[in-house]
Tab-separated table of C-alpha atoms in Angstrom:
chain	number	residue	atom	x	y	z
S	82	UNK	CA	-0.076	-0.076	-0.004
S	83	UNK	CA	1.074	3.591	-0.896
S	84	UNK	CA	2.231	5.597	2.029
S	85	UNK	CA	-0.122	8.446	0.905
S	86	UNK	CA	-3.022	6.163	1.280
S	87	UNK	CA	-1.764	5.077	4.728
S	88	UNK	CA	-1.830	8.811	5.544
S	89	UNK	CA	-5.197	9.155	4.303
S	90	UNK	CA	-6.555	6.399	6.154
S	91	UNK	CA	-4.959	7.436	9.301
S	92	UNK	CA	-6.474	10.860	9.090
S	93	UNK	CA	-9.923	9.410	8.247
S	94	UNK	CA	-9.765	6.785	11.215
S	95	UNK	CA	-8.598	9.531	13.591
S	96	UNK	CA	-11.577	11.658	12.868
S	97	UNK	CA	-14.031	8.920	12.829
S	98	UNK	CA	-12.855	7.655	16.407
S	99	UNK	CA	-13.225	11.065	17.810
S	100	UNK	CA	-16.409	11.820	16.506
S	101	UNK	CA	-17.669	8.601	17.862
S	102	UNK	CA	-16.216	9.414	21.291
S	103	UNK	CA	-17.896	12.897	21.215
S	104	UNK	CA	-21.241	11.338	20.354
S	105	UNK	CA	-20.879	8.559	23.126
S	106	UNK	CA	-20.042	11.431	25.233
S	107	UNK	CA	-23.000	13.562	24.699
S	108	UNK	CA	-25.402	10.562	25.036
S	109	UNK	CA	-23.889	9.518	28.464
S	110	UNK	CA	-23.836	13.289	29.497
S	111	UNK	CA	-27.410	14.030	28.663
S	112	UNK	CA	-28.784	11.905	31.449
S	113	UNK	CA	-26.643	13.671	34.151
S	114	UNK	CA	-27.209	17.024	36.062
S	115	UNK	CA	-23.789	18.180	34.600
S	116	UNK	CA	-25.267	18.314	31.223
S	117	UNK	CA	-27.271	21.841	31.738
S	118	UNK	CA	-24.187	23.141	33.414
S	119	UNK	CA	-21.864	22.411	30.348
S	120	UNK	CA	-24.273	23.269	27.478
S	121	UNK	CA	-24.924	26.772	28.311
S	122	UNK	CA	-23.051	30.035	27.246
S	123	UNK	CA	-22.378	30.550	30.974
S	124	UNK	CA	-20.272	27.356	31.198
S	125	UNK	CA	-17.227	27.638	33.245
S	126	UNK	CA	-15.470	24.613	32.416
S	127	UNK	CA	-11.720	25.004	32.364
S	128	UNK	CA	-9.369	22.480	30.498
S	129	UNK	CA	-6.294	23.871	32.120
S	130	UNK	CA	-7.058	21.745	35.234
S	131	UNK	CA	-7.847	18.482	33.320
S	132	UNK	CA	-5.284	15.906	33.558
S	133	UNK	CA	-4.883	12.923	31.092
S	134	UNK	CA	-4.888	10.385	33.693
S	135	UNK	CA	-8.338	11.761	35.197
S	136	UNK	CA	-9.702	11.490	31.873
S	137	UNK	CA	-8.966	8.047	31.309
S	138	UNK	CA	-10.357	7.087	34.839
S	139	UNK	CA	-13.565	8.856	33.976
S	140	UNK	CA	-13.723	6.867	30.634
S	141	UNK	CA	-13.714	3.629	32.920
S	142	UNK	CA	-16.525	5.065	35.174
S	143	UNK	CA	-18.466	5.918	32.036
S	144	UNK	CA	-18.258	9.871	32.555
S	145	UNK	CA	-19.555	11.565	29.569
S	146	UNK	CA	-17.323	14.617	29.864
S	147	UNK	CA	-14.417	12.663	29.758
S	148	UNK	CA	-15.496	10.831	26.460
S	149	UNK	CA	-15.816	14.151	24.881
S	150	UNK	CA	-12.558	15.276	26.292
S	151	UNK	CA	-10.952	12.112	25.006
S	152	UNK	CA	-12.457	12.625	21.591
S	153	UNK	CA	-10.967	16.109	21.518
S	154	UNK	CA	-7.657	14.775	22.485
S	155	UNK	CA	-7.848	12.312	19.691
S	156	UNK	CA	-8.651	14.990	17.211
S	157	UNK	CA	-5.670	17.180	18.382
S	158	UNK	CA	-3.461	14.017	18.067
S	159	UNK	CA	-4.538	13.181	14.448
S	160	UNK	CA	-2.342	15.845	13.026
S	161	UNK	CA	0.405	14.810	15.045
S	162	UNK	CA	0.169	11.365	13.682
S	163	UNK	CA	0.012	12.766	10.357
S	164	UNK	CA	3.342	14.474	10.851
S	165	UNK	CA	5.065	11.422	12.170
S	166	UNK	CA	3.782	9.330	9.255
S	167	UNK	CA	5.296	12.172	7.090
S	168	UNK	CA	8.640	11.576	8.513
S	169	UNK	CA	8.541	7.879	7.750
S	170	UNK	CA	7.401	8.645	4.071
S	171	UNK	CA	10.258	11.042	3.526
S	172	UNK	CA	12.822	8.563	5.194
S	173	UNK	CA	11.610	5.955	2.644
S	174	UNK	CA	12.202	8.306	-0.011
S	175	UNK	CA	15.744	9.167	1.330
S	176	UNK	CA	14.581	12.809	1.017
S	177	UNK	CA	17.062	14.280	3.899
S	178	UNK	CA	16.212	17.693	3.605
S	179	UNK	CA	12.403	16.940	4.115
S	180	UNK	CA	13.118	14.585	6.903
S	181	UNK	CA	14.694	17.303	8.564
S	182	UNK	CA	11.906	19.728	7.777
S	183	UNK	CA	9.135	17.347	8.911
S	184	UNK	CA	11.160	16.927	12.164
S	185	UNK	CA	11.210	20.777	12.862
S	186	UNK	CA	7.586	20.678	12.170
S	187	UNK	CA	7.160	17.874	14.838
S	188	UNK	CA	9.427	19.817	17.183
S	189	UNK	CA	7.021	22.599	17.106
S	190	UNK	CA	3.868	20.566	17.593
S	191	UNK	CA	5.557	18.917	20.612
S	192	UNK	CA	6.858	22.235	21.958
S	193	UNK	CA	3.121	23.412	21.923
S	194	UNK	CA	1.809	20.254	23.417
S	195	UNK	CA	4.357	19.105	26.081
S	196	UNK	CA	7.145	21.858	26.552
S	197	UNK	CA	5.299	25.110	26.631
S	198	UNK	CA	2.755	23.795	29.311
S	199	UNK	CA	5.886	23.084	31.752
S	200	UNK	CA	7.085	26.624	31.230
S	201	UNK	CA	3.795	28.725	31.519
R	247	UNK	CA	-35.304	22.177	28.367
R	248	UNK	CA	-33.175	25.199	27.402
R	249	UNK	CA	-30.070	23.441	27.175
R	250	UNK	CA	-31.382	20.985	24.523
R	251	UNK	CA	-32.425	24.246	22.446
R	252	UNK	CA	-29.178	25.821	22.999
R	253	UNK	CA	-27.242	22.492	21.583
R	254	UNK	CA	-29.634	22.284	18.733
R	255	UNK	CA	-28.883	25.967	17.908
R	256	UNK	CA	-25.313	25.375	18.093
R	257	UNK	CA	-25.379	22.339	15.810
R	258	UNK	CA	-27.270	24.222	13.264
R	259	UNK	CA	-25.012	27.325	13.297
R	260	UNK	CA	-21.967	25.153	13.014
R	261	UNK	CA	-23.559	22.753	10.090
R	262	UNK	CA	-24.052	26.263	8.318
R	263	UNK	CA	-20.807	27.267	8.989
R	264	UNK	CA	-19.156	23.981	7.695
R	265	UNK	CA	-21.428	24.112	4.543
R	266	UNK	CA	-20.409	27.751	3.595
R	267	UNK	CA	-16.733	27.025	4.667
R	268	UNK	CA	-16.379	24.063	2.498
R	269	UNK	CA	-18.230	25.892	-0.585
R	270	UNK	CA	-15.835	28.504	-0.386
R	271	UNK	CA	-12.657	27.089	0.884
R	272	UNK	CA	-12.444	29.588	3.521
R	273	UNK	CA	-13.271	26.957	6.494
R	274	UNK	CA	-16.078	27.071	8.848
R	275	UNK	CA	-14.603	29.204	11.592
R	276	UNK	CA	-14.718	32.356	9.626
R	277	UNK	CA	-18.432	32.577	10.116
R	278	UNK	CA	-18.659	30.532	13.043
R	279	UNK	CA	-16.890	32.704	15.461
R	280	UNK	CA	-18.897	35.802	14.720
R	281	UNK	CA	-22.264	33.884	14.822
R	282	UNK	CA	-21.052	32.320	18.293
R	283	UNK	CA	-19.935	35.650	19.731
R	284	UNK	CA	-22.345	38.030	18.330
R	285	UNK	CA	-25.723	36.144	18.392
R	286	UNK	CA	-25.098	33.328	20.862
R	287	UNK	CA	-23.424	35.111	23.527
R	288	UNK	CA	-20.702	32.798	23.719
R	289	UNK	CA	-17.397	34.347	25.167
R	290	UNK	CA	-14.750	35.016	22.586
R	291	UNK	CA	-12.153	32.578	24.188
R	292	UNK	CA	-14.539	29.631	24.120
R	293	UNK	CA	-15.822	30.512	20.453
R	294	UNK	CA	-12.250	30.582	19.070
R	295	UNK	CA	-11.291	27.234	21.184
R	296	UNK	CA	-14.416	25.510	19.603
R	297	UNK	CA	-13.456	26.886	15.982
R	298	UNK	CA	-9.909	25.709	16.146
R	299	UNK	CA	-11.224	22.159	17.220
R	300	UNK	CA	-13.514	22.157	14.305
R	301	UNK	CA	-10.878	23.274	11.995
R	302	UNK	CA	-8.679	20.195	12.715
R	303	UNK	CA	-11.825	18.040	12.207
R	304	UNK	CA	-12.514	19.515	8.762
R	305	UNK	CA	-9.018	19.436	7.652
R	306	UNK	CA	-8.228	16.003	8.583
R	307	UNK	CA	-11.489	14.852	7.204
R	308	UNK	CA	-11.075	16.348	3.707
R	309	UNK	CA	-7.280	16.253	3.563
R	310	UNK	CA	-7.502	12.438	3.240
R	311	UNK	CA	-9.825	12.716	0.060
R	312	UNK	CA	-7.464	15.387	-1.482
R	313	UNK	CA	-4.305	13.390	-0.614
R	314	UNK	CA	-5.921	10.697	-2.775
R	315	UNK	CA	-6.324	13.021	-5.614
R	316	UNK	CA	-2.830	13.726	-5.791
R	317	UNK	CA	-3.355	17.524	-6.197
R	318	UNK	CA	-2.123	18.402	-2.527
R	319	UNK	CA	1.759	18.916	-2.578
R	320	UNK	CA	2.750	17.317	0.596
R	321	UNK	CA	6.372	18.615	0.298
R	322	UNK	CA	5.532	22.227	-0.075
R	323	UNK	CA	2.705	21.766	2.553
R	324	UNK	CA	5.204	20.371	4.911
R	325	UNK	CA	7.935	22.951	4.323
R	326	UNK	CA	5.568	25.928	4.913
R	327	UNK	CA	4.451	24.477	8.120
R	328	UNK	CA	7.770	25.106	9.914
R	329	UNK	CA	6.489	28.901	9.718
R	330	UNK	CA	2.604	28.255	10.308
R	331	UNK	CA	3.176	26.270	13.435
R	332	UNK	CA	5.717	28.746	14.614
R	333	UNK	CA	3.309	31.521	14.028
R	334	UNK	CA	0.425	29.516	15.780
R	335	UNK	CA	2.511	29.296	18.845
R	336	UNK	CA	3.376	32.999	18.958
R	337	UNK	CA	-0.410	33.836	17.975
R	338	UNK	CA	-1.785	31.602	20.689
R	339	UNK	CA	0.418	33.102	23.487
R	340	UNK	CA	-0.549	36.587	22.149
R	341	UNK	CA	-4.301	35.765	22.399
R	342	UNK	CA	-3.714	34.530	25.952
R	343	UNK	CA	-1.951	37.779	26.836
R	344	UNK	CA	-4.869	39.766	25.260
R	345	UNK	CA	-7.428	37.739	27.384
R	346	UNK	CA	-5.489	37.954	30.670
R	347	UNK	CA	-5.402	41.866	30.081
R	348	UNK	CA	-9.042	42.032	29.396
R	349	UNK	CA	-8.394	43.597	25.600
R	350	UNK	CA	-10.729	41.221	24.031
R	351	UNK	CA	-11.980	44.229	21.818
R	352	UNK	CA	-8.707	43.973	19.781
R	353	UNK	CA	-9.755	40.556	18.781
R	354	UNK	CA	-13.132	41.640	17.512
R	355	UNK	CA	-11.513	44.361	15.481
R	356	UNK	CA	-8.835	42.125	14.003
R	357	UNK	CA	-11.387	39.553	13.217
R	358	UNK	CA	-13.642	41.930	11.428
R	359	UNK	CA	-10.729	43.171	9.439
R	360	UNK	CA	-9.536	39.816	8.531
R	361	UNK	CA	-13.138	38.694	7.452
R	362	UNK	CA	-13.402	41.937	5.250
R	363	UNK	CA	-9.865	41.276	3.796
R	364	UNK	CA	-10.943	37.737	2.694
R	365	UNK	CA	-13.647	39.268	0.639
R	366	UNK	CA	-11.299	40.582	-2.070
R	367	UNK	CA	-10.047	37.040	-2.949
R	368	UNK	CA	-13.447	35.653	-2.960
R	369	UNK	CA	-14.435	38.004	-5.714
R	370	UNK	CA	-11.206	37.572	-7.512
R	371	UNK	CA	-11.108	33.772	-7.501
R	372	UNK	CA	-13.581	33.040	-10.201
R	373	UNK	CA	-11.132	34.728	-12.886
R	374	UNK	CA	-8.162	33.051	-12.029
R	375	UNK	CA	-6.562	30.575	-14.535
R	376	UNK	CA	-3.108	28.782	-14.152
R	377	UNK	CA	-0.268	31.165	-13.016
R	378	UNK	CA	2.274	32.785	-15.561
R	379	UNK	CA	5.344	30.771	-15.157
R	380	UNK	CA	8.164	32.594	-13.386
R	381	UNK	CA	11.995	31.699	-13.589
R	382	UNK	CA	12.856	29.162	-11.078
R	383	UNK	CA	14.982	30.445	-8.349
R	384	UNK	CA	17.449	28.818	-5.919
R	385	UNK	CA	14.667	27.781	-3.445
R	386	UNK	CA	12.789	26.008	-6.291
R	387	UNK	CA	15.712	23.408	-6.417
R	388	UNK	CA	16.556	23.024	-2.725
R	389	UNK	CA	13.079	22.786	-1.376
R	390	UNK	CA	11.791	20.785	-4.527
R	391	UNK	CA	8.844	22.964	-5.046
R	392	UNK	CA	7.337	21.377	-8.014
R	393	UNK	CA	4.948	18.631	-8.911
R	394	UNK	CA	2.210	17.812	-11.486
R	395	UNK	CA	-1.531	17.034	-11.294
R	396	UNK	CA	-4.149	16.060	-13.583
R	397	UNK	CA	-6.703	19.075	-13.966
R	398	UNK	CA	-10.345	17.576	-14.562
R	399	UNK	CA	-11.585	20.984	-15.851
R	400	UNK	CA	-8.820	21.597	-18.167
R	401	UNK	CA	-8.607	17.985	-19.229
R	402	UNK	CA	-4.739	17.994	-18.986
R	403	UNK	CA	-1.702	16.846	-17.007
R	404	UNK	CA	-0.373	20.239	-15.136
R	405	UNK	CA	3.242	20.514	-14.394
R	406	UNK	CA	4.209	23.455	-12.106
R	407	UNK	CA	6.681	24.618	-9.970
R	408	UNK	CA	6.911	27.270	-7.037
R	409	UNK	CA	9.332	30.121	-6.576
R	410	UNK	CA	10.195	32.440	-3.594
R	411	UNK	CA	10.185	29.799	-0.769
R	412	UNK	CA	11.249	32.392	1.857
R	413	UNK	CA	8.383	34.855	0.792
R	414	UNK	CA	5.944	31.958	1.108
R	415	UNK	CA	7.558	31.308	4.669
R	416	UNK	CA	6.892	34.878	5.598
R	417	UNK	CA	3.281	34.959	4.622
R	418	UNK	CA	2.665	31.507	6.366
R	419	UNK	CA	4.074	32.889	9.683
R	420	UNK	CA	1.335	35.541	9.662
R	421	UNK	CA	-1.163	33.118	8.660
R	422	UNK	CA	-0.167	30.937	11.692
R	423	UNK	CA	-0.127	33.870	13.863
R	424	UNK	CA	-3.672	35.032	12.746
R	425	UNK	CA	-4.837	31.502	13.221
R	426	UNK	CA	-3.669	31.220	16.660
R	427	UNK	CA	-4.806	34.710	17.671
R	428	UNK	CA	-8.392	34.359	16.351
R	429	UNK	CA	-8.942	30.443	16.419
R	430	UNK	CA	-9.457	29.987	12.490
R	431	UNK	CA	-7.584	28.104	9.757
R	432	UNK	CA	-6.663	31.468	7.948
R	433	UNK	CA	-6.931	29.421	4.860
R	434	UNK	CA	-7.272	32.773	2.798
R	435	UNK	CA	-3.809	33.932	3.695
R	436	UNK	CA	-2.479	30.354	3.325
R	437	UNK	CA	-3.731	30.462	-0.175
R	438	UNK	CA	-2.272	34.035	-0.743
R	439	UNK	CA	1.071	32.829	0.491
R	440	UNK	CA	1.109	29.866	-2.102
R	441	UNK	CA	-0.755	31.682	-4.946
R	442	UNK	CA	0.718	35.155	-4.824
R	443	UNK	CA	4.193	34.550	-3.145
R	444	UNK	CA	4.997	31.212	-4.649
R	445	UNK	CA	3.349	31.395	-7.971
R	446	UNK	CA	1.555	27.929	-7.580
R	447	UNK	CA	-1.563	26.903	-9.245
R	448	UNK	CA	-4.775	27.764	-7.344
R	449	UNK	CA	-5.986	24.092	-7.370
R	450	UNK	CA	-2.667	23.309	-5.704
R	451	UNK	CA	-2.748	26.122	-3.364
R	452	UNK	CA	-6.292	25.693	-1.891
R	453	UNK	CA	-5.948	21.877	-1.447
R	454	UNK	CA	-2.415	22.312	0.096
R	455	UNK	CA	-3.585	24.941	2.454
R	456	UNK	CA	-6.445	22.681	3.673
R	457	UNK	CA	-3.854	20.040	4.206
R	458	UNK	CA	-1.574	22.503	6.542
R	459	UNK	CA	-4.750	23.978	8.407
R	460	UNK	CA	-4.900	20.665	10.694
R	461	UNK	CA	-1.403	21.049	11.575
R	462	UNK	CA	-1.520	24.620	12.521
R	463	UNK	CA	-4.638	24.236	14.511
R	464	UNK	CA	-3.405	21.460	16.281
R	465	UNK	CA	-0.609	23.315	17.435
R	466	UNK	CA	-2.880	26.337	18.702
R	467	UNK	CA	-5.408	23.983	20.041
R	468	UNK	CA	-2.967	22.163	22.417
R	469	UNK	CA	-2.058	25.728	23.902
R	470	UNK	CA	-5.854	26.779	23.978
R	471	UNK	CA	-6.304	23.589	26.036
R	472	UNK	CA	-3.534	24.583	28.387
R	473	UNK	CA	-5.106	28.033	28.928
R	474	UNK	CA	-8.723	26.513	29.420
R	475	UNK	CA	-10.253	28.031	26.399
R	476	UNK	CA	-11.857	24.700	25.092
R	477	UNK	CA	-15.322	24.083	26.398
R	478	UNK	CA	-15.910	20.299	25.903
R	479	UNK	CA	-19.566	20.418	25.181
R	480	UNK	CA	-19.277	23.398	22.858
R	481	UNK	CA	-16.119	22.239	21.031
R	482	UNK	CA	-17.488	18.629	20.721
R	483	UNK	CA	-20.772	19.749	19.087
R	484	UNK	CA	-19.210	22.326	17.000
R	485	UNK	CA	-16.625	19.614	15.551
R	486	UNK	CA	-19.681	17.208	14.684
R	487	UNK	CA	-21.720	20.035	13.316
R	488	UNK	CA	-18.778	21.345	10.955
R	489	UNK	CA	-18.034	17.916	9.843
R	490	UNK	CA	-21.646	17.329	8.749
R	491	UNK	CA	-21.925	21.065	7.101
R	492	UNK	CA	-18.644	20.412	5.158
R	493	UNK	CA	-19.619	17.160	3.952
R	494	UNK	CA	-22.873	18.546	2.625
R	495	UNK	CA	-20.853	21.232	1.192
R	496	UNK	CA	-18.546	18.739	-0.813
R	497	UNK	CA	-21.850	17.069	-2.120
R	498	UNK	CA	-23.347	20.453	-3.347
R	499	UNK	CA	-20.225	21.735	-4.575
R	500	UNK	CA	-19.856	19.149	-7.598
R	501	UNK	CA	-23.249	19.714	-8.680
R	502	UNK	CA	-23.776	23.364	-8.680
R	503	UNK	CA	-22.010	26.293	-10.384
R	504	UNK	CA	-21.595	28.298	-7.273
R	505	UNK	CA	-21.573	31.887	-8.596
R	506	UNK	CA	-24.899	32.941	-6.798
R	507	UNK	CA	-23.870	31.033	-3.455
R	508	UNK	CA	-20.588	32.970	-3.702
R	509	UNK	CA	-22.316	36.320	-4.062
R	510	UNK	CA	-24.456	35.231	-0.859
R	511	UNK	CA	-21.404	34.149	1.086
R	512	UNK	CA	-19.545	37.498	0.247
R	513	UNK	CA	-22.639	39.553	1.478
R	514	UNK	CA	-22.692	37.209	4.749
R	515	UNK	CA	-18.878	38.028	5.176
R	516	UNK	CA	-19.130	41.748	4.734
R	517	UNK	CA	-22.272	41.959	7.232
R	518	UNK	CA	-20.248	39.821	9.917
R	519	UNK	CA	-16.950	41.616	9.418
R	520	UNK	CA	-18.728	45.014	9.989
R	521	UNK	CA	-20.778	43.551	13.024
R	522	UNK	CA	-17.375	42.133	14.601
R	523	UNK	CA	-15.639	45.545	14.241
R	524	UNK	CA	-18.844	47.358	15.627
R	525	UNK	CA	-18.625	45.138	18.592
R	526	UNK	CA	-14.938	45.555	19.179
R	527	UNK	CA	-15.390	49.313	18.922
R	528	UNK	CA	-18.168	49.355	21.297
R	529	UNK	CA	-16.182	47.153	23.842
R	530	UNK	CA	-13.469	49.518	23.587
R	531	UNK	CA	-15.241	52.632	24.260
């Protein structure tokens, strides 16, 4: 299979998983008192205090918000996976300059996701 | 059941935004943020956070189809992402600073100006053919800025190459900055970067721009997440709505000659742009 197809499928699968998690999340959420709190213009939900391990714990409890949050995380991770696959693709073509360029892009992404949160 | 009504309102708004966005190639966020902030009373930070998330969803959803068509130039896109992701980081940090200092009126005004300035390429678009070839420069070779694709409308194989990579990078940095600042994909600026600065064919510019938007928005979204600007219910429903809307948009796109739709969209853009500026000015004074 062509690497372009792999990338195409990876993107599509990422979006499908994410949308499914979000929809499941809304279904679970709709029966809880949290529902009206979150679905109003005055919601005060703050993602800055959300920790990934809490999200995974919430998933096991069937917590709707955590399903939605995981769906959003998968969505944000999809382009990261895409960039990583890009590095593999250029490495297979032995295109050195583009391996370096794609590594810089990946660095920027990881800077925003993992390094800046430690500094700010 | 207030909350159900509100959810349906959000879903309908985001479906419309996704529909218009995919018809015009501007992305849903350009109309989404004004609708959310002006008419639904959603705070700017949450509106932009949700629209960034929806931008990733549409970009990833449609990029897979475009990559299959082989019109997207993955190399050119990736090389320009150095600048857009860098710009997105600076833009998101700037947005955070603006919110911290309660200067949100600036964002309304900048948003209005960006919307109004994206009207011009909308009018211009219909007249554009393939670019006049320019002499390849040193960047053409080093960064391998060439490719070919089959143009179904012209019924021919189009070979092309790009020039002035550095100029493209500069425009892309600002595209990334605006994207991080306003929570939009800034597809219009990205297209200008490739079409005007690098002399690439419009089809390559628009599809490659779409491919890049996801990576740019992912960079800003993770920072928005860190700052607490992503409201899960709002972002979740928006992502679903925009995906549905843009799917419908692509179905309609192949069937219609969309000159009339484009005119309607231009009018909507002008209206929303002016409204955003008015809101910004009224918040300021």
